[in-house]
Short mmCIF file of C-alpha atoms and ligand atoms in Angstrom, two decimals:
data_model
loop_
_atom_site.label_atom_id
_atom_site.label_comp_id
_atom_site.label_asym_id
_atom_site.label_seq_id
_atom_site.Cartn_x
_atom_site.Cartn_y
_atom_site.Cartn_z
CA MET I 66 -26.24 13.07 25.94
CA ARG I 67 -24.03 10.90 28.13
CA LYS I 68 -22.21 7.98 26.46
CA THR I 69 -21.64 4.52 28.12
CA ILE I 70 -18.51 2.63 27.02
CA GLY I 71 -18.15 -1.07 28.06
CA VAL I 72 -14.67 -2.03 29.45
CA GLY I 73 -13.17 -5.46 30.04
CA VAL I 74 -9.97 -5.71 32.02
CA ILE I 75 -7.45 -8.62 31.60
CA GLY I 76 -4.87 -9.02 34.42
CA MET I 77 -5.85 -7.97 37.91
CA GLY I 78 -2.54 -7.27 39.36
CA TRP I 79 -1.12 -3.85 40.31
CA MET I 80 -2.04 -2.18 37.06
CA GLY I 81 -5.30 -4.08 36.53
CA GLU I 82 -6.47 -2.63 39.91
CA CYS I 83 -5.13 0.74 39.16
CA HIS I 84 -6.87 1.02 35.77
CA SER I 85 -10.13 -0.36 37.30
CA ARG I 86 -10.02 2.15 40.07
CA SER I 87 -9.50 4.95 37.48
CA TYR I 88 -12.40 3.90 35.43
CA LYS I 89 -14.61 4.21 38.47
CA VAL I 90 -13.83 7.96 39.09
CA ILE I 91 -14.01 9.21 35.40
CA ALA I 92 -17.66 9.85 35.56
CA ASP I 93 -16.89 12.05 38.56
CA ARG I 94 -13.53 13.81 37.68
CA PHE I 95 -14.60 14.38 34.00
CA TYR I 96 -18.32 14.80 34.77
CA ASP I 97 -18.90 17.46 32.16
CA GLN I 98 -17.41 15.25 29.38
CA ASN I 99 -20.49 12.89 29.53
CA ILE I 100 -18.58 9.66 29.41
CA ASP I 101 -19.65 6.71 31.58
CA PRO I 102 -17.25 3.65 31.65
CA ARG I 103 -19.28 0.45 32.30
CA LEU I 104 -17.16 -2.20 34.14
CA VAL I 105 -18.49 -5.18 32.29
CA ILE I 106 -16.04 -8.07 32.98
CA CYS I 107 -12.60 -8.60 34.68
CA SER I 108 -10.29 -11.61 34.22
CA ASP I 109 -7.26 -13.06 35.95
CA SER I 110 -5.76 -16.63 35.72
CA VAL I 111 -5.83 -16.66 39.59
CA GLU I 112 -9.53 -17.09 40.23
CA GLU I 113 -9.41 -15.39 43.62
CA ARG I 114 -8.02 -12.26 42.16
CA ALA I 115 -10.57 -12.20 39.46
CA ARG I 116 -13.55 -12.83 41.94
CA ASP I 117 -12.28 -10.18 44.46
CA SER I 118 -11.74 -7.69 41.76
CA GLN I 119 -15.45 -8.19 40.68
CA HIS I 120 -16.59 -7.16 44.17
CA ARG I 121 -14.04 -4.67 44.92
CA PHE I 122 -14.49 -2.51 41.67
CA GLY I 123 -17.99 -3.38 40.81
CA PHE I 124 -17.52 -5.54 37.68
CA GLU I 125 -20.71 -7.28 36.41
CA GLU I 126 -18.97 -10.51 35.84
CA TYR I 127 -15.48 -12.21 36.38
CA THR I 128 -13.75 -15.11 34.51
CA THR I 129 -10.37 -16.78 34.47
CA ASP I 130 -10.48 -17.16 30.66
CA TRP I 131 -9.49 -13.77 28.96
CA LYS I 132 -11.06 -15.05 25.69
CA GLN I 133 -14.37 -14.33 27.44
CA VAL I 134 -13.45 -10.82 27.97
CA ILE I 135 -12.76 -10.25 24.27
CA ALA I 136 -15.87 -12.15 23.04
CA HIS I 137 -18.28 -10.36 25.44
CA PRO I 138 -20.79 -8.50 23.31
CA ASP I 139 -20.96 -5.47 25.82
CA VAL I 140 -17.07 -4.97 25.79
CA ASP I 141 -16.05 -1.99 23.71
CA VAL I 142 -12.63 -1.56 25.14
CA VAL I 143 -10.17 -4.32 26.10
CA ASN I 144 -7.92 -3.23 28.72
CA ILE I 145 -4.71 -5.10 28.85
CA THR I 146 -2.84 -5.21 32.09
CA ALA I 147 -1.61 -8.80 31.98
CA PRO I 148 2.17 -9.74 32.03
CA THR I 149 3.99 -8.25 29.09
CA GLY I 150 4.60 -11.54 27.40
CA MET I 151 0.80 -11.89 26.74
CA HIS I 152 0.30 -8.34 25.25
CA LEU I 153 0.79 -9.30 21.43
CA GLU I 154 -1.54 -12.22 21.62
CA LEU I 155 -4.20 -10.11 23.51
CA ILE I 156 -3.91 -7.16 21.16
CA LYS I 157 -4.22 -9.42 18.10
CA ALA I 158 -7.32 -11.25 19.54
CA ALA I 159 -8.99 -7.87 20.49
CA ALA I 160 -8.24 -6.14 17.16
CA GLU I 161 -9.58 -9.23 15.28
CA ALA I 162 -12.77 -8.98 17.26
CA GLY I 163 -12.99 -5.21 16.41
CA LYS I 164 -12.47 -4.15 20.06
CA HIS I 165 -10.48 -1.07 20.81
CA VAL I 166 -7.33 -1.76 22.90
CA TYR I 167 -5.81 0.06 25.88
CA CYS I 168 -2.55 -1.67 26.60
CA GLU I 169 0.03 -1.20 29.47
CA LYS I 170 3.46 -0.65 28.18
CA PRO I 171 5.27 -2.22 26.55
CA ALA I 172 2.94 -3.32 23.77
CA GLY I 173 5.08 -6.34 23.23
CA LYS I 174 7.92 -8.23 24.67
CA ASN I 175 10.36 -6.98 22.04
CA PRO I 176 10.52 -4.28 19.26
CA GLN I 177 9.39 -6.73 16.60
CA GLU I 178 6.29 -7.67 18.50
CA ILE I 179 5.40 -4.02 19.12
CA ALA I 180 5.60 -3.37 15.32
CA GLU I 181 3.44 -6.43 14.78
CA ALA I 182 0.82 -5.09 17.40
CA GLU I 183 0.82 -1.73 15.66
CA ALA I 184 0.23 -3.23 12.17
CA ILE I 185 -2.63 -5.38 13.36
CA ALA I 186 -4.39 -2.45 15.12
CA ARG I 187 -3.97 -0.52 11.83
CA GLN I 188 -5.27 -3.48 9.72
CA TYR I 189 -8.48 -3.92 11.88
CA ASP I 190 -8.88 -0.10 12.24
CA VAL I 191 -9.22 -0.32 16.03
CA LEU I 192 -8.19 2.62 18.36
CA SER I 193 -5.43 2.19 20.83
CA MET I 194 -3.79 3.82 23.82
CA ILE I 195 -0.51 2.82 25.63
CA GLY I 196 0.22 3.42 29.37
CA TYR I 197 2.84 6.18 29.13
CA ASN I 198 1.28 7.64 32.17
CA TYR I 199 4.20 10.12 33.20
CA ARG I 200 3.17 12.32 30.30
CA TRP I 201 -0.11 13.30 31.92
CA ALA I 202 1.45 15.14 34.99
CA PRO I 203 -0.19 18.61 34.73
CA VAL I 204 3.36 20.25 35.00
CA VAL I 205 4.68 18.11 32.24
CA GLN I 206 1.92 18.98 29.85
CA TYR I 207 2.63 22.52 30.82
CA ALA I 208 6.33 21.95 30.04
CA ARG I 209 5.28 20.66 26.74
CA LYS I 210 3.33 23.82 26.16
CA LEU I 211 6.23 26.12 27.00
CA ILE I 212 8.50 24.24 24.49
CA LEU I 213 5.84 24.47 21.74
CA ASP I 214 5.34 28.19 22.50
CA GLY I 215 9.12 28.71 21.94
CA LYS I 216 9.68 29.92 25.52
CA LEU I 217 12.98 27.89 25.77
CA GLY I 218 14.31 29.21 22.32
CA ARG I 219 15.85 26.62 20.11
CA LEU I 220 16.35 23.32 22.08
CA THR I 221 19.92 22.20 22.56
CA HIS I 222 20.41 19.45 25.32
CA TYR I 223 18.09 16.75 26.80
CA ARG I 224 18.76 14.24 29.55
CA GLY I 225 16.03 11.77 30.36
CA ARG I 226 16.01 8.99 32.94
CA PHE I 227 14.03 6.39 34.74
CA LEU I 228 16.02 5.20 37.82
CA ASN I 229 13.87 2.75 39.90
CA CYS I 230 14.60 0.65 42.86
CA TYR I 231 12.06 -2.15 42.31
CA ALA I 232 14.51 -4.90 41.81
CA SER I 233 17.50 -3.37 43.74
CA ASP I 234 17.22 -5.92 46.60
CA PRO I 235 19.06 -9.12 45.27
CA HIS I 236 16.43 -11.08 47.36
CA SER I 237 13.49 -9.80 45.40
CA LEU I 238 11.87 -12.76 43.68
CA PHE I 239 12.51 -14.04 40.27
CA SER I 240 9.49 -13.60 38.13
CA TRP I 241 8.31 -13.13 34.55
CA ARG I 242 10.06 -9.70 34.55
CA PHE I 243 13.54 -11.30 34.75
CA GLN I 244 13.25 -13.86 31.93
CA LYS I 245 14.18 -12.89 28.41
CA GLU I 246 11.56 -15.33 26.89
CA ASN I 247 8.97 -12.95 28.49
CA GLY I 248 10.70 -9.87 27.06
CA HIS I 249 13.53 -7.59 27.55
CA GLY I 250 14.11 -6.11 31.12
CA THR I 251 14.69 -2.40 31.59
CA LEU I 252 14.81 -1.72 27.75
CA THR I 253 11.21 -2.43 27.11
CA ASP I 254 9.93 -1.65 30.74
CA LEU I 255 11.36 1.57 32.24
CA MET I 256 13.08 2.71 29.03
CA SER I 257 9.84 2.88 27.06
CA HIS I 258 8.60 5.66 29.35
CA THR I 259 11.95 7.43 29.18
CA ILE I 260 11.97 7.25 25.24
CA ASP I 261 8.37 8.30 25.02
CA MET I 262 8.96 11.37 27.15
CA ALA I 263 11.93 12.32 24.97
CA HIS I 264 9.82 11.95 21.90
CA MET I 265 6.96 13.95 23.38
CA LEU I 266 9.26 16.86 24.52
CA VAL I 267 11.98 17.02 21.94
CA GLY I 268 11.01 14.90 18.86
CA PRO I 269 12.43 11.80 16.97
CA VAL I 270 15.91 10.48 17.43
CA LYS I 271 18.14 10.31 14.54
CA ARG I 272 21.05 8.09 15.76
CA LEU I 273 22.49 6.71 19.16
CA THR I 274 25.08 4.60 20.59
CA SER I 275 24.19 2.45 23.73
CA ASN I 276 25.20 0.45 26.78
CA ILE I 277 23.24 -2.62 28.25
CA GLN I 278 24.06 -4.55 31.53
CA ILE I 279 22.67 -7.27 33.72
CA ILE I 280 23.85 -6.20 37.24
CA ILE I 281 22.11 -8.71 39.58
CA LYS I 282 22.76 -11.94 37.86
CA GLU I 283 20.73 -14.38 40.05
CA ARG I 284 17.42 -14.14 42.01
CA PRO I 285 15.58 -16.44 44.40
CA LEU I 286 12.77 -18.58 42.88
CA PRO I 287 9.25 -17.97 44.28
CA THR I 288 7.31 -20.57 46.26
CA GLU I 289 3.64 -20.97 45.38
CA GLY I 290 1.54 -17.99 46.21
CA THR I 291 4.56 -15.65 47.05
CA SER I 292 5.02 -14.10 43.72
CA SER I 293 4.11 -10.27 43.28
CA HIS I 294 5.98 -7.15 42.12
CA TYR I 295 7.78 -6.50 45.55
CA ALA I 296 7.94 -10.05 47.16
CA LYS I 297 11.13 -11.41 48.60
CA GLY I 298 12.91 -14.74 48.79
CA ASN I 299 15.08 -16.08 51.82
CA ALA I 300 18.58 -17.31 52.28
CA ASP I 301 17.93 -20.82 51.39
CA SER I 302 15.60 -20.18 48.43
CA PRO I 303 16.81 -22.01 45.20
CA MET I 304 18.13 -19.39 42.77
CA ALA I 305 17.50 -18.71 38.97
CA SER I 306 19.56 -16.78 36.45
CA VAL I 307 18.41 -13.35 35.29
CA THR I 308 18.47 -13.37 31.57
CA ASN I 309 17.41 -9.82 30.56
CA ASP I 310 18.76 -6.27 31.22
CA ASP I 311 18.93 -4.37 34.48
CA TYR I 312 20.56 -1.29 33.06
CA VAL I 313 20.34 0.61 29.67
CA SER I 314 21.67 3.90 28.47
CA ALA I 315 22.20 5.69 25.22
CA LEU I 316 23.86 8.85 23.88
CA LEU I 317 21.46 10.38 21.30
CA GLU I 318 21.37 12.74 18.49
CA PHE I 319 17.81 13.90 17.81
CA GLU I 320 16.58 14.76 14.22
CA ASN I 321 16.26 18.47 15.21
CA GLY I 322 19.95 18.64 16.20
CA VAL I 323 19.46 18.34 20.02
CA THR I 324 22.09 16.29 21.76
CA GLY I 325 21.03 14.04 24.64
CA THR I 326 21.31 11.11 26.93
CA ILE I 327 18.77 8.56 28.25
CA GLU I 328 19.27 6.17 30.98
CA SER I 329 17.08 3.53 32.85
CA CYS I 330 17.72 1.21 35.60
CA ARG I 331 15.68 -1.19 37.77
CA VAL I 332 18.24 -2.16 40.31
CA ILE I 333 19.52 1.27 41.60
CA ASN I 334 19.88 2.45 45.24
CA GLY I 335 18.89 5.94 46.02
CA PRO I 336 16.36 6.87 43.46
CA LYS I 337 12.95 5.23 43.99
CA THR I 338 10.95 6.26 40.94
CA GLU I 339 13.23 8.89 39.45
CA MET I 340 11.47 9.27 36.10
CA GLY I 341 12.65 12.72 35.04
CA PHE I 342 14.28 14.94 32.42
CA GLU I 343 16.35 18.08 32.08
CA LEU I 344 15.93 20.03 28.95
CA HIS I 345 17.82 23.08 27.86
CA GLY I 346 17.31 25.72 25.01
CA THR I 347 18.88 28.79 23.93
CA GLU I 348 16.55 30.98 26.13
CA GLY I 349 16.02 28.81 29.19
CA ALA I 350 15.82 25.43 30.77
CA LEU I 351 13.29 22.96 32.41
CA ARG I 352 13.75 20.11 34.82
CA TRP I 353 11.31 17.71 36.16
CA ASN I 354 11.28 14.46 38.33
CA PHE I 355 8.30 12.14 39.19
CA GLU I 356 9.45 11.97 42.89
CA GLN I 357 8.41 15.64 43.04
CA MET I 358 5.78 15.23 40.36
CA ASN I 359 3.88 18.45 41.25
CA GLU I 360 7.03 20.72 40.80
CA LEU I 361 8.46 21.97 37.51
CA GLN I 362 11.81 23.74 37.71
CA LEU I 363 12.07 26.66 35.17
CA GLN I 364 14.87 29.03 34.31
CA TYR I 365 14.98 31.80 31.79
CA ARG I 366 18.32 33.02 30.39
CA ASN I 367 17.67 36.70 30.95
CA ASN I 368 16.50 36.41 34.66
CA GLU I 369 17.37 39.54 36.55
CA ALA I 370 20.79 39.81 38.16
CA GLY I 371 20.63 38.44 41.56
CA GLU I 372 17.71 36.02 40.56
CA GLU I 373 19.69 33.62 38.31
CA GLY I 374 18.80 29.92 38.49
CA TYR I 375 15.77 27.67 38.58
CA THR I 376 12.46 28.75 39.99
CA THR I 377 9.98 26.17 41.35
CA ILE I 378 6.49 26.16 39.73
CA TYR I 379 3.85 24.19 41.71
CA SER I 380 1.14 22.28 39.89
CA SER I 381 -2.00 24.60 39.65
CA PRO I 382 -5.23 25.05 37.99
CA ALA I 383 -3.41 26.93 35.18
CA HIS I 384 -1.90 23.50 34.17
CA PRO I 385 -3.84 20.89 32.10
CA ASN I 386 -6.34 18.85 34.16
CA HIS I 387 -5.07 19.92 37.56
CA GLU I 388 -8.42 21.42 38.41
CA ARG I 389 -10.20 18.07 37.66
CA PHE I 390 -8.53 16.98 41.04
CA ASN I 391 -7.90 20.09 43.17
CA PRO I 392 -9.19 23.77 42.70
CA ALA I 393 -6.07 25.26 44.41
CA PRO I 394 -2.36 25.68 43.32
CA GLY I 395 0.10 23.46 45.29
CA THR I 396 -2.48 20.93 46.12
CA GLY I 397 -0.88 18.19 44.03
CA LEU I 398 -1.94 15.11 42.26
CA GLY I 399 -0.61 11.46 42.67
CA TYR I 400 0.31 8.56 40.56
CA ASP I 401 -3.09 7.01 40.27
CA ASP I 402 -4.48 10.48 39.13
CA LEU I 403 -2.28 10.18 36.05
CA LYS I 404 -3.95 6.84 35.23
CA VAL I 405 -7.33 8.45 35.56
CA ILE I 406 -6.43 11.14 32.98
CA GLU I 407 -4.92 8.42 30.79
CA CYS I 408 -8.18 6.30 30.97
CA PHE I 409 -10.30 9.30 30.27
CA GLU I 410 -8.18 10.37 27.26
CA PHE I 411 -8.79 6.96 25.79
CA LEU I 412 -12.42 6.82 26.36
CA LYS I 413 -12.78 10.32 24.93
CA ALA I 414 -10.85 9.12 21.76
CA VAL I 415 -13.15 6.07 21.62
CA SER I 416 -16.27 8.24 22.06
CA ASN I 417 -15.15 10.63 19.37
CA GLY I 418 -13.80 8.00 16.98
CA THR I 419 -10.53 9.62 16.87
CA GLU I 420 -6.88 8.42 17.33
CA ALA I 421 -5.52 8.59 20.78
CA ASP I 422 -2.03 9.93 21.69
CA PRO I 423 0.06 7.94 22.78
CA SER I 424 -1.32 5.05 20.67
CA LEU I 425 0.39 2.00 19.24
CA LYS I 426 1.88 4.51 16.59
CA GLU I 427 3.89 6.28 19.38
CA ALA I 428 4.84 2.84 20.79
CA LEU I 429 6.20 1.87 17.47
CA ALA I 430 8.24 4.96 17.46
CA VAL I 431 9.53 4.04 20.82
CA ALA I 432 10.21 0.42 19.54
CA LYS I 433 12.44 1.75 16.76
CA VAL I 434 14.62 3.43 19.31
CA GLN I 435 14.78 0.21 21.39
CA GLN I 436 15.67 -1.68 18.22
CA ALA I 437 18.49 0.77 17.55
CA ILE I 438 19.65 0.47 21.24
CA LEU I 439 20.01 -3.33 20.76
CA ALA I 440 21.69 -2.95 17.31
CA SER I 441 24.25 -0.52 18.68
CA TRP I 442 25.18 -2.64 21.64
CA ASP I 443 25.51 -5.68 19.30
CA LYS I 444 27.81 -3.67 16.93
CA GLN I 445 29.52 -1.61 19.63
CA ALA I 446 28.92 1.52 17.35
CA TRP I 447 26.61 4.33 16.52
CA VAL I 448 23.42 3.30 14.57
CA ASP I 449 20.66 5.26 12.83
CA VAL I 450 17.14 4.95 14.19
CA GLU I 451 14.82 3.39 11.39
CA LYS I 452 12.47 6.16 10.14
N1 NAD N 684 2.65 2.32 33.34
C1 NAD N 684 3.09 2.08 34.49
O1 NAD N 684 3.52 2.85 35.27
C2 NAD N 684 3.29 0.52 34.87
C3 NAD N 684 3.70 0.10 36.13
C4 NAD N 684 3.63 -1.31 36.41
C5 NAD N 684 3.45 -2.18 35.45
N2 NAD N 684 3.20 -1.79 34.19
C6 NAD N 684 2.97 -2.83 33.01
O2 NAD N 684 1.70 -3.45 33.36
C7 NAD N 684 1.65 -4.77 32.98
C8 NAD N 684 1.27 -5.62 34.19
O3 NAD N 684 2.12 -5.36 35.15
P1 NAD N 684 1.83 -5.49 36.86
O4 NAD N 684 2.81 -4.75 37.53
O5 NAD N 684 0.32 -5.08 36.95
O6 NAD N 684 1.95 -7.09 36.91
P2 NAD N 684 1.27 -8.03 38.03
O7 NAD N 684 2.20 -9.34 38.02
O8 NAD N 684 1.03 -7.27 39.32
O9 NAD N 684 -0.12 -8.41 37.42
C9 NAD N 684 -0.27 -9.19 36.34
C10 NAD N 684 -1.64 -10.01 36.57
O10 NAD N 684 -1.93 -10.73 35.36
C11 NAD N 684 -2.51 -11.96 35.91
N3 NAD N 684 -2.30 -12.91 34.72
C12 NAD N 684 -1.35 -13.78 34.42
N4 NAD N 684 -1.65 -14.53 33.37
C13 NAD N 684 -3.00 -14.24 33.00
C14 NAD N 684 -3.95 -14.69 32.04
N5 NAD N 684 -3.65 -15.75 31.22
N6 NAD N 684 -5.17 -14.26 32.08
C15 NAD N 684 -5.51 -13.30 32.90
N7 NAD N 684 -4.58 -12.66 33.80
C16 NAD N 684 -3.45 -13.22 33.90
C17 NAD N 684 -1.57 -12.31 37.03
O11 NAD N 684 -2.25 -13.24 37.80
C18 NAD N 684 -1.51 -10.92 37.70
O12 NAD N 684 -2.60 -10.73 38.58
C19 NAD N 684 3.08 -5.05 32.45
O13 NAD N 684 3.10 -5.12 31.15
C20 NAD N 684 3.98 -3.92 33.01
O14 NAD N 684 5.01 -3.58 32.16
C21 NAD N 684 3.03 -0.42 33.82
#
């Protein structure tokens, strides 16, 4: 029998649109799984965005008051795609109302808020999912399987990174993203994906030492109606000081003895969305970069003489979920498809009443590494990650 799950979305910017679009195709891409999302209500503080989203995605209602989303009797899942600074308040309100929570990363504006969000969800026994979407690339899930099957032998080295250009233009506008009162910068934004990927592929981090920098110190203030993720100011715009981090890196020692580095930056030139990893073991190596998200590089130590080096593997129906999108090898997926998989994974968890992965539990593990990164920079020393 097919199951209908009511969804309410709060925040209709880039991610709100992307999630809403994803819910619309689940019943098609995962047809045999018998789950039908029902787009009940969407909310944005900008009325025009909320109203347009109702028509564009087919929500039954819209509102400018997020409390109405949580209170709506037909909403089972509260989808949080509002600015990061609101996440804890929204998770808290949803959990207290007994609603399951699908929240974009980061779950809070600092590690303490993420810990609070995890504790609240546990207290009210609601299910959760966090938007660590890069996990869901079919070749990344295949990489995970190769590691678990022991194909790389004992893991020895890991290098993870998320190098992004979204704020590399000094004229890109000052927004909530660059204000410490709304959260850390790269540490909780891009670095949360980098740490989650390291956890998924290698395991928990034991100790680390870090480096944190603000590279572009001032940005132009927006004028009314111009603010968005990629909007630009001009030469005579008034300026505001950036108060959170552009760049974060750390040297890591994992609990299983693997040695590693992680690095994230939002103001880099060259890479665009270089979310990737290199992983080495005693029997082989893997590397992947989202900019070529349908290609995994694989090398085995005992390759034939004359065939040494990495081989490129193309995303194919042999990899998890690829066939939901395309029946042929080499016909790849895109960013939005990863969100479709993520939305489905959460609705499946809600439908079965089982914990999702990654949930707020995994977000808390990420937050503990972020906390250690801050402590290390503060002390200018190696620090242990809290267990
Ligand atoms: N997983 C990913 O790849 C990824 C990518 C981008 C952003 N994100 C995360 O998604 C979240 C949103 O980012 P975005 O890029 O979509 O931001 P955005 O600025 O494009 O969208 C935020 C929306 O929230 C609305 N909003 C503000 N206050 C509100 C309120 N009180 N009630 C309802 N709506 C309100 C804004 O008007 C805007 O439309 C952030 O936490 C960010 O870290 C994740």
